[in-house]
mmCIF file of C-alpha atoms in Angstrom:
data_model
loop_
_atom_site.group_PDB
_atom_site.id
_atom_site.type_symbol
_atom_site.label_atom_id
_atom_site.label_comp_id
_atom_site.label_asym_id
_atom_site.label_seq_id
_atom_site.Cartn_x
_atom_site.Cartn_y
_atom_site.Cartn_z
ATOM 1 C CA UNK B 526 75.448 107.021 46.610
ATOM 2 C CA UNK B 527 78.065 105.084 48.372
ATOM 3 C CA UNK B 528 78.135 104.202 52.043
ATOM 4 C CA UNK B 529 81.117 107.171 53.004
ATOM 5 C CA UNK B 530 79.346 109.456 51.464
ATOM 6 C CA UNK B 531 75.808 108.185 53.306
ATOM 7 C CA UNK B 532 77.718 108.367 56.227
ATOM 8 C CA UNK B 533 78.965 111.907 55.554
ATOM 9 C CA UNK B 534 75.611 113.229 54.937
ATOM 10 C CA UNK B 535 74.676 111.645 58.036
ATOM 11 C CA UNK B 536 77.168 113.292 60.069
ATOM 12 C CA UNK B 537 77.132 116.557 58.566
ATOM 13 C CA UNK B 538 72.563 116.198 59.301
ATOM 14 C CA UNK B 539 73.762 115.038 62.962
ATOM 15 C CA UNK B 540 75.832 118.476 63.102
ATOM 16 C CA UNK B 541 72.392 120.663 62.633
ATOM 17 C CA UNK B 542 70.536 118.800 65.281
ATOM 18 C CA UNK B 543 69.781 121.503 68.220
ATOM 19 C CA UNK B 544 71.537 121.824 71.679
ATOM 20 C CA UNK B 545 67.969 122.078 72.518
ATOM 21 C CA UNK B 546 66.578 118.970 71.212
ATOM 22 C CA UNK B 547 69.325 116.895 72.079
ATOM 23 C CA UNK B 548 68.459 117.924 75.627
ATOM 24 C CA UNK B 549 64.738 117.185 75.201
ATOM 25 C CA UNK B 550 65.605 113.857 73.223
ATOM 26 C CA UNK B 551 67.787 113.083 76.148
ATOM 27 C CA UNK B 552 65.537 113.916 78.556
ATOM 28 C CA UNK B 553 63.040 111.588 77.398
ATOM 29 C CA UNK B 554 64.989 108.669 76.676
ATOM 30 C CA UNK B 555 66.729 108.848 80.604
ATOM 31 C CA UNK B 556 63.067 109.274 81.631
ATOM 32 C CA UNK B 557 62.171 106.067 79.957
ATOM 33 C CA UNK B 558 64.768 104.321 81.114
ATOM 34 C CA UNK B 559 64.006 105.041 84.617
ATOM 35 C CA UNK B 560 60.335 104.207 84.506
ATOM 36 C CA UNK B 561 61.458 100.942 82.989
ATOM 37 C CA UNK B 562 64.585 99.898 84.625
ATOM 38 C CA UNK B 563 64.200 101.871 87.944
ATOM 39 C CA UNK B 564 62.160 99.213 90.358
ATOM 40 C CA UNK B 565 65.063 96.534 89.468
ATOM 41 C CA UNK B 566 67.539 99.076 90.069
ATOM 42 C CA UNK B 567 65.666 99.371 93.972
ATOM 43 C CA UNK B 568 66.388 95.627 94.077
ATOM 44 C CA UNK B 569 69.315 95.884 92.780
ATOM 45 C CA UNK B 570 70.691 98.476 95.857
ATOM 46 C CA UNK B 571 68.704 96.598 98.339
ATOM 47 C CA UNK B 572 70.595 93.372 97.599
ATOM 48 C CA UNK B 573 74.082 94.859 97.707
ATOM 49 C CA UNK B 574 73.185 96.914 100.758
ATOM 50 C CA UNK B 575 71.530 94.310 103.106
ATOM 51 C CA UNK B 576 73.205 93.250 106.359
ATOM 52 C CA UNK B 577 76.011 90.771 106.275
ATOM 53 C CA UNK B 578 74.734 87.771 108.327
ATOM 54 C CA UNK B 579 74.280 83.937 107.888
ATOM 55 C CA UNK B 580 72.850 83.095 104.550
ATOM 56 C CA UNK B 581 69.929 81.588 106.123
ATOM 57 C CA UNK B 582 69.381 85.038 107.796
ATOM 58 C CA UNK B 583 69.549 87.093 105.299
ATOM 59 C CA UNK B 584 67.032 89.719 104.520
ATOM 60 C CA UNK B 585 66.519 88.977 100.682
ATOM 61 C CA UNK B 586 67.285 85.706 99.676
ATOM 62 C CA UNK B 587 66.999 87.023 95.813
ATOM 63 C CA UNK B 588 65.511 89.453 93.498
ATOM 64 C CA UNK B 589 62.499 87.670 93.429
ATOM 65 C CA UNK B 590 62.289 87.342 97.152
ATOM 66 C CA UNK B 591 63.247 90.957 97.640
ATOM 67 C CA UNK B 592 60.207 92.325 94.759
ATOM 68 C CA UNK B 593 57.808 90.155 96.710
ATOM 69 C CA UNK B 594 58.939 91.648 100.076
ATOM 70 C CA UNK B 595 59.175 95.170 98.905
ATOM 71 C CA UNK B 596 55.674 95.102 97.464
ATOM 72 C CA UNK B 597 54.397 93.498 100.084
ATOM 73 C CA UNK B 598 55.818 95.917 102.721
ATOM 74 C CA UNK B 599 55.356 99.112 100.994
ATOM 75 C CA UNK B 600 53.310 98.154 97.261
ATOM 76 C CA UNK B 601 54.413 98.948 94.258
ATOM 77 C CA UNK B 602 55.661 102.062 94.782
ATOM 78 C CA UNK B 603 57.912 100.983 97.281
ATOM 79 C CA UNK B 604 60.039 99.658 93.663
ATOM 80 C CA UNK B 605 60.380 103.579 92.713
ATOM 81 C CA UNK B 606 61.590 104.810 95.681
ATOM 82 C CA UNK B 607 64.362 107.456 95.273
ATOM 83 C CA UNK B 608 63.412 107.757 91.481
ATOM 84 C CA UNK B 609 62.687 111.703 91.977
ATOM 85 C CA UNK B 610 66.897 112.131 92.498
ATOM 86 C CA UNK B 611 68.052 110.904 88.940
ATOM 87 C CA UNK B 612 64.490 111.700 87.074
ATOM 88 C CA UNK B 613 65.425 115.626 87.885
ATOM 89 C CA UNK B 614 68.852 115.280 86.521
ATOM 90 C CA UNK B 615 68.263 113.036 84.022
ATOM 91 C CA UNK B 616 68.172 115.266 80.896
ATOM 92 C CA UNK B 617 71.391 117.200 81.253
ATOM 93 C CA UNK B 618 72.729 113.862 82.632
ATOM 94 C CA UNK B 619 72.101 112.273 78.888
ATOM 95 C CA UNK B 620 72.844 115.676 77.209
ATOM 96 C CA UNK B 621 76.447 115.823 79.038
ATOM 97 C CA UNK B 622 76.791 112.447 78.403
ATOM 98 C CA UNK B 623 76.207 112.412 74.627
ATOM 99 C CA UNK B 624 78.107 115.812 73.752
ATOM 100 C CA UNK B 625 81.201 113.993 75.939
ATOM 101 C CA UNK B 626 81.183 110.841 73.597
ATOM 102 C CA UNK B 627 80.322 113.127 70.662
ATOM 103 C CA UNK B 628 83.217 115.484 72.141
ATOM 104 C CA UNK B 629 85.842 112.383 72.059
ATOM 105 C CA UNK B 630 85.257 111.029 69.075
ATOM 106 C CA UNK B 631 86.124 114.760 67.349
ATOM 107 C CA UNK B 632 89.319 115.066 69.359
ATOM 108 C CA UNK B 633 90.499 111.040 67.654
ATOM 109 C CA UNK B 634 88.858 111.598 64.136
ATOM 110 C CA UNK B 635 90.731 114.651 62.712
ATOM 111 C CA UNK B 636 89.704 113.164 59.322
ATOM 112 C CA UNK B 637 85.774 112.686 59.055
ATOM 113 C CA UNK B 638 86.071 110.405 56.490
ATOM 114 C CA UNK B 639 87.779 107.586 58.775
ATOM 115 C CA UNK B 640 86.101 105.329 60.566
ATOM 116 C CA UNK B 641 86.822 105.144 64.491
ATOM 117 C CA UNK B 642 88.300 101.997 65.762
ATOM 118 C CA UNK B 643 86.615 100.277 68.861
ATOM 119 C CA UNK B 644 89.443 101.547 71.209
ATOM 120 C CA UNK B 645 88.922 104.947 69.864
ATOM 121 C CA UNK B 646 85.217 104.692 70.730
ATOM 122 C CA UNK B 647 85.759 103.206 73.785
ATOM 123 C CA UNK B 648 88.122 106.138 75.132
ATOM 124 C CA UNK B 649 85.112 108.428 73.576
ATOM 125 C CA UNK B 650 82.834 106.925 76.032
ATOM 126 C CA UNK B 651 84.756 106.740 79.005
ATOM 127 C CA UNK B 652 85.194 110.789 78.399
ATOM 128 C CA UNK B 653 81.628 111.094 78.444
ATOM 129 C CA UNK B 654 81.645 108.981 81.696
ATOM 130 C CA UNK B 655 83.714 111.678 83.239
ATOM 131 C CA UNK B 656 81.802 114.402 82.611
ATOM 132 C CA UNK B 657 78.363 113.395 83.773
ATOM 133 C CA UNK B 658 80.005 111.884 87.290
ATOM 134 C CA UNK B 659 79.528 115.258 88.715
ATOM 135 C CA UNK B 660 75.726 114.786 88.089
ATOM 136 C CA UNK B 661 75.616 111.270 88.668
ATOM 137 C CA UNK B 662 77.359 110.978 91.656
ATOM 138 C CA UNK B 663 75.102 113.103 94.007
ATOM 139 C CA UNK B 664 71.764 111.933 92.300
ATOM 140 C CA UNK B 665 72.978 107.799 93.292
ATOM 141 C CA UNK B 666 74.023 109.141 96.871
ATOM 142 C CA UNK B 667 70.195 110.403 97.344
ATOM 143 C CA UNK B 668 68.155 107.818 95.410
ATOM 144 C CA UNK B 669 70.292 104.694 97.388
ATOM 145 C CA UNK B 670 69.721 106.354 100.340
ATOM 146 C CA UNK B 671 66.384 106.965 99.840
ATOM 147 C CA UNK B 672 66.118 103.016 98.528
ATOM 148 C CA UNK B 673 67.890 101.310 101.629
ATOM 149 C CA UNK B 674 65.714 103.628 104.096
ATOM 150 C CA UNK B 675 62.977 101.363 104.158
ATOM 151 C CA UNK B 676 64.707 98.180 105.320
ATOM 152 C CA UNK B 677 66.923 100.106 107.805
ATOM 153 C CA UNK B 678 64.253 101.881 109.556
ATOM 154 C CA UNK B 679 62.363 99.042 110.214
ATOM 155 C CA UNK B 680 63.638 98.579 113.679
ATOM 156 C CA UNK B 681 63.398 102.097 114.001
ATOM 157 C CA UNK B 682 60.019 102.634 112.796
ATOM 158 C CA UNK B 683 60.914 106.107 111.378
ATOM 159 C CA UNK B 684 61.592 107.116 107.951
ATOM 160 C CA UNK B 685 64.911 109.617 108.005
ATOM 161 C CA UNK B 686 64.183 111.368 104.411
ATOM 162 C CA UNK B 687 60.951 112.803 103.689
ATOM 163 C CA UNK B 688 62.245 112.564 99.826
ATOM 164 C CA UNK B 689 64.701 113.727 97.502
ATOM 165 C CA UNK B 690 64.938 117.349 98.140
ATOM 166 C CA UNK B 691 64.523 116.456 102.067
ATOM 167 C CA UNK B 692 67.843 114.536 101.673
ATOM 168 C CA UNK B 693 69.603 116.714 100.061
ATOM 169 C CA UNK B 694 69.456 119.312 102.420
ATOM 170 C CA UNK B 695 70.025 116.957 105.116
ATOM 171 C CA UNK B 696 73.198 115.682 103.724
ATOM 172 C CA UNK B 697 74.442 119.428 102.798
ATOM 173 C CA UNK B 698 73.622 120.476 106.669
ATOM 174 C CA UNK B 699 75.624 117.263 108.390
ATOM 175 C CA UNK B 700 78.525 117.846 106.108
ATOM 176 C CA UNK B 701 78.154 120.316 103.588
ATOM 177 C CA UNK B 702 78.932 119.626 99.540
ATOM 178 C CA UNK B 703 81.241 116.650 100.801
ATOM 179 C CA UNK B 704 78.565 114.658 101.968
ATOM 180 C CA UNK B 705 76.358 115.181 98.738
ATOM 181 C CA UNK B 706 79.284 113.986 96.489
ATOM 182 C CA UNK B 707 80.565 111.178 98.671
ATOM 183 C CA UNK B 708 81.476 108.172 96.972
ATOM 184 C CA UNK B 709 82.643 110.303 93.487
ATOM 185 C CA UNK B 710 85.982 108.600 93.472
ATOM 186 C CA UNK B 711 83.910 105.156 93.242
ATOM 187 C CA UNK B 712 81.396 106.326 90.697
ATOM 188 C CA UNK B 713 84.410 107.569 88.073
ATOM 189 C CA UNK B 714 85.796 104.440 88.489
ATOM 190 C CA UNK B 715 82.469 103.008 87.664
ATOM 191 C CA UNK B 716 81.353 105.297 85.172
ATOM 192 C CA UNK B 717 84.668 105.972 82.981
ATOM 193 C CA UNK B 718 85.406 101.946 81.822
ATOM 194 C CA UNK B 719 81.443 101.201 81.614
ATOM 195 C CA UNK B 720 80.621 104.068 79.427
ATOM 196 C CA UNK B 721 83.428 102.881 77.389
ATOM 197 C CA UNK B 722 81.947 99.883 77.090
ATOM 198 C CA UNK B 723 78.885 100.859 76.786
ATOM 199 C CA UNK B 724 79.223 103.516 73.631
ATOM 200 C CA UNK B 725 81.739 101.153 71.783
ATOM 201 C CA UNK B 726 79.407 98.152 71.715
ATOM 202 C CA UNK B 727 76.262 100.130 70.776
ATOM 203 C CA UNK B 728 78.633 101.893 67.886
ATOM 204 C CA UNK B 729 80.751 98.502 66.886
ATOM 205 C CA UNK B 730 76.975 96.496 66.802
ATOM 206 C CA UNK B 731 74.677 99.271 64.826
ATOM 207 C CA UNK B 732 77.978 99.416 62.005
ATOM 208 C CA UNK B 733 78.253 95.811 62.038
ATOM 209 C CA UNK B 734 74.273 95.414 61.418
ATOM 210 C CA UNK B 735 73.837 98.008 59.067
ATOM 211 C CA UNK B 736 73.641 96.463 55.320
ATOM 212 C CA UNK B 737 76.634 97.710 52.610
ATOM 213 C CA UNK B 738 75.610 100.870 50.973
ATOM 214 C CA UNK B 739 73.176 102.065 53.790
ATOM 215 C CA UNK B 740 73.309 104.537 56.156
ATOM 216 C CA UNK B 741 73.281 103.543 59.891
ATOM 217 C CA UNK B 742 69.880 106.003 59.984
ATOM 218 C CA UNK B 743 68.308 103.579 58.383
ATOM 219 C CA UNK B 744 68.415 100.251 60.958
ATOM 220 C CA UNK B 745 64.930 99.058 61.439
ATOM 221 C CA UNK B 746 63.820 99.034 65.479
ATOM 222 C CA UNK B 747 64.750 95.427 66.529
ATOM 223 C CA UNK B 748 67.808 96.062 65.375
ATOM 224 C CA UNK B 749 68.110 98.813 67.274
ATOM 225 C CA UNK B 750 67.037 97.570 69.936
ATOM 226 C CA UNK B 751 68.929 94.836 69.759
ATOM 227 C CA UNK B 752 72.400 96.958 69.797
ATOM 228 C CA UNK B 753 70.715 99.381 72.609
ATOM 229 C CA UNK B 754 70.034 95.915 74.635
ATOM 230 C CA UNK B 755 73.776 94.588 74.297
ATOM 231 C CA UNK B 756 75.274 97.307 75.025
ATOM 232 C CA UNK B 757 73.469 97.685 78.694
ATOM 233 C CA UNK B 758 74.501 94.406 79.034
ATOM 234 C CA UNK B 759 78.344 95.481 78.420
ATOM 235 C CA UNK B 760 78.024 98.291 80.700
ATOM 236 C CA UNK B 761 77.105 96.277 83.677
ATOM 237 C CA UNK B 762 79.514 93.286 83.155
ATOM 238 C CA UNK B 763 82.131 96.006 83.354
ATOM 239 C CA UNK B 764 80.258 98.613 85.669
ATOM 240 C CA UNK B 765 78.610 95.853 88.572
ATOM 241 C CA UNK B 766 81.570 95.284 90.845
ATOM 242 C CA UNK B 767 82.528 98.806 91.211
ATOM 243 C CA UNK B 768 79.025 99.608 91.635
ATOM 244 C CA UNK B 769 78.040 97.491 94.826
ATOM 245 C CA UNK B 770 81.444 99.031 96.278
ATOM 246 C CA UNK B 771 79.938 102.443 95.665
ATOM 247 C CA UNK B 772 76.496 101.709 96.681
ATOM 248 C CA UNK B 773 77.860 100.328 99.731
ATOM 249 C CA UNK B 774 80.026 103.274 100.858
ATOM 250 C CA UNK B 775 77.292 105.496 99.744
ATOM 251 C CA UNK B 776 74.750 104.198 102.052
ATOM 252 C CA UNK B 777 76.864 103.901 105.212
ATOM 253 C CA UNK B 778 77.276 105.507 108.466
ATOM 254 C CA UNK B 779 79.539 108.677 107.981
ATOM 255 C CA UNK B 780 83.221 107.802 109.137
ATOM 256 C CA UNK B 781 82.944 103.746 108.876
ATOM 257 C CA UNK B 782 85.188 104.054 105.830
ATOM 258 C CA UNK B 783 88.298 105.833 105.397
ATOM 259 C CA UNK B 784 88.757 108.032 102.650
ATOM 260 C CA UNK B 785 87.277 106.916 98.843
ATOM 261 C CA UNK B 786 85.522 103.786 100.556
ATOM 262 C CA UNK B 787 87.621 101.536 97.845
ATOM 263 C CA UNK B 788 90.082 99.704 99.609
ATOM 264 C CA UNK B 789 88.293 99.421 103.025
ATOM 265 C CA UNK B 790 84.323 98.452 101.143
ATOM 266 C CA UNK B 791 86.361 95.907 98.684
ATOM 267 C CA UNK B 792 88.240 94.345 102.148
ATOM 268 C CA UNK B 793 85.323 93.989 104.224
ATOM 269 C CA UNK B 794 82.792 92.947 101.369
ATOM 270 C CA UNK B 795 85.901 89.841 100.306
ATOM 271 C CA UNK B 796 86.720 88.843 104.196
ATOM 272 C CA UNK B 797 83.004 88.395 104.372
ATOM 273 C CA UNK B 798 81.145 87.010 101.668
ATOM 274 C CA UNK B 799 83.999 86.119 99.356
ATOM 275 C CA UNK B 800 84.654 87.146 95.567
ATOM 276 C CA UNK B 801 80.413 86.725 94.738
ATOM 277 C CA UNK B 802 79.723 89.911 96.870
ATOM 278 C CA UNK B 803 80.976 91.951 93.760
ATOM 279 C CA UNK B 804 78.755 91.053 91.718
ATOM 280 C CA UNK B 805 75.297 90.811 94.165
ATOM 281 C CA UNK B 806 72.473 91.833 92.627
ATOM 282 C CA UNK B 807 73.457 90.470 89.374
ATOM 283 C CA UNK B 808 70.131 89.279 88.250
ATOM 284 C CA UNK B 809 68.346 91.875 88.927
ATOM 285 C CA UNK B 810 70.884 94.465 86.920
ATOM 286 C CA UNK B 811 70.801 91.819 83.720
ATOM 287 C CA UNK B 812 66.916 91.987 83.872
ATOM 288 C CA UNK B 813 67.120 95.768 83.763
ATOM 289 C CA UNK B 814 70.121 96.321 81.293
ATOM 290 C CA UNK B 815 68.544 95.044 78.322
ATOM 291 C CA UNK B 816 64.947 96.411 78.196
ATOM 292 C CA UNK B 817 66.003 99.622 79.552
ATOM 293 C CA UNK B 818 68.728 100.481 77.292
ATOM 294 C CA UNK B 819 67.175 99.055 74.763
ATOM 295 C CA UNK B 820 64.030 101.584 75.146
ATOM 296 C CA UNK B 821 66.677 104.588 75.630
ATOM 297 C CA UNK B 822 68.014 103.888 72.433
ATOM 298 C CA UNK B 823 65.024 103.848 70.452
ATOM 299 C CA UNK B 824 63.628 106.636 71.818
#
């Protein structure tokens, strides 16, 4: 049997898979993921979020300064705080996002039997980036909250969220549905390029690895893992800059920024740390990318 007819058989096997257990599937591969990649995401926020102040001030003076802190101050689990938020929305999260790519690449392969160009798979993926922002979007706006809490209350010496759902329904009572999705302008324009980025390396890399007259079904693990690895590592290089912006506006006082947050986040975040700000917490987002995406992958 020849390769386009392996893949055919493998796309017309992919066709029969259940709604049901790609939602399952989904679900457990997010929930790895965040059990994996979720305590360097809390470093991650913490280092874009902290106060703007003299270097040798500074709260965190790294991501190995700011894990030694955290579990110092509030043990290990202070490195999954806010993980409830994006745990209960991460199976339809995956399921949206896979039937989006899935969805894309039928509306620019009319003819099975081609073989999608990395542009092609790249627009795919930034489809499915649009459709799981309006899940996305509210779940980051309660887990960075919930992250940052700790270091902002400790002059305060009061904890503002009780949790997850305790946020929520603080944020719906101050502002209503506005408040829960603030900061969805900044997550598309995360979400739409890095997904494209993300889905056309993991496609371009498994093809590329997979031997002539085999099926892609049939990669062994590392490789895999390998392509699952890479292309976490794609997603961020694209995805970090726009990210601090939105963790940023996400975690402010209500009214500080005008409108999306983009122009008046990027302005002050340049005037006062320069060019490098976009791109804080870099360390600790390459640490996570490649196990965690790697895991998702496999699962």
């Amino acid at each position: 049997m020849g390769e386009l007819e392996l893949e055919l058989l493998q796309g017309n096997q992919e066709k029969h898979i259940s709604p049901l257990k790609n939602f399952v599937a989904g679900g457990a591969g997010g929930a790895c993921l965040l059990f994996v990649g979720h305590p360097l995401d809390t470093i991650k926020v913490r280092l874009q979020t902290q106060p703007r102040v003299p270097r040798q001030d500074v709260l965190y003076k790294g991501a190995y300064d700011c894990f030694l802190k955290t579990v110092s101050k509030e043990g290990l689990l202070g490195l999954y705080r806010g993980m409830g938020a994006p745990l209960a929305s991460v199976a339809p999260m995956m399921a949206i996002s896979f039937f989006g790519f899935g969805l894309g690449k039928q509306l620019l392969q009319p003819d099975p039997t081609k073989t999608l160009m990395p542009t092609q798979l790249f627009l795919s993926g930034c489809l499915a980036g649009v459709f799981t922002t309006v899940i996305v979007c509210p779940g980051e706006r309660v887990k960075c909250l919930l992250q940052v809490q700790a270091q902002a209350s400790e002059g305060q010496r009061a904890v503002r969220y009780a949790g997850p759902l305790d946020c929520a329904l603080k944020l719906y009572k101050t502002q209503g549905i506005r408040s829960i999705y603030k900061g969805t302008t900044l997550t598309l324009i995360r979400d739409v390029p890095s997904n494209g980025a993300y889905f056309m390396a993991y496609d371009f890399l498994k093809h590329k690895m997979t031997a002539e007259g085999e099926s892609v079904s049939q990669l062994s693990t590392p490789k895999i893992l390998l392509c699952g690895g890479i292309a976490g590592i794609c997603n961020w290089v694209v995805g970090l800059p726009p990210d601090v912006l939105k963790t940023n506006f996400q975690t402010a006082p209500d009214g500080r920024y005008r409108g999306t947050g983009l122009v008046d986040v990027l302005r002050e975040l340049l005037r006062d740390e320069g060019p490098r700000a976009l791109y804080k917490g870099f360390n600790a987002v390459f640490l996570r990318a490649f196990p965690a995406n790697a895991v998702l992958w496999k699962i």
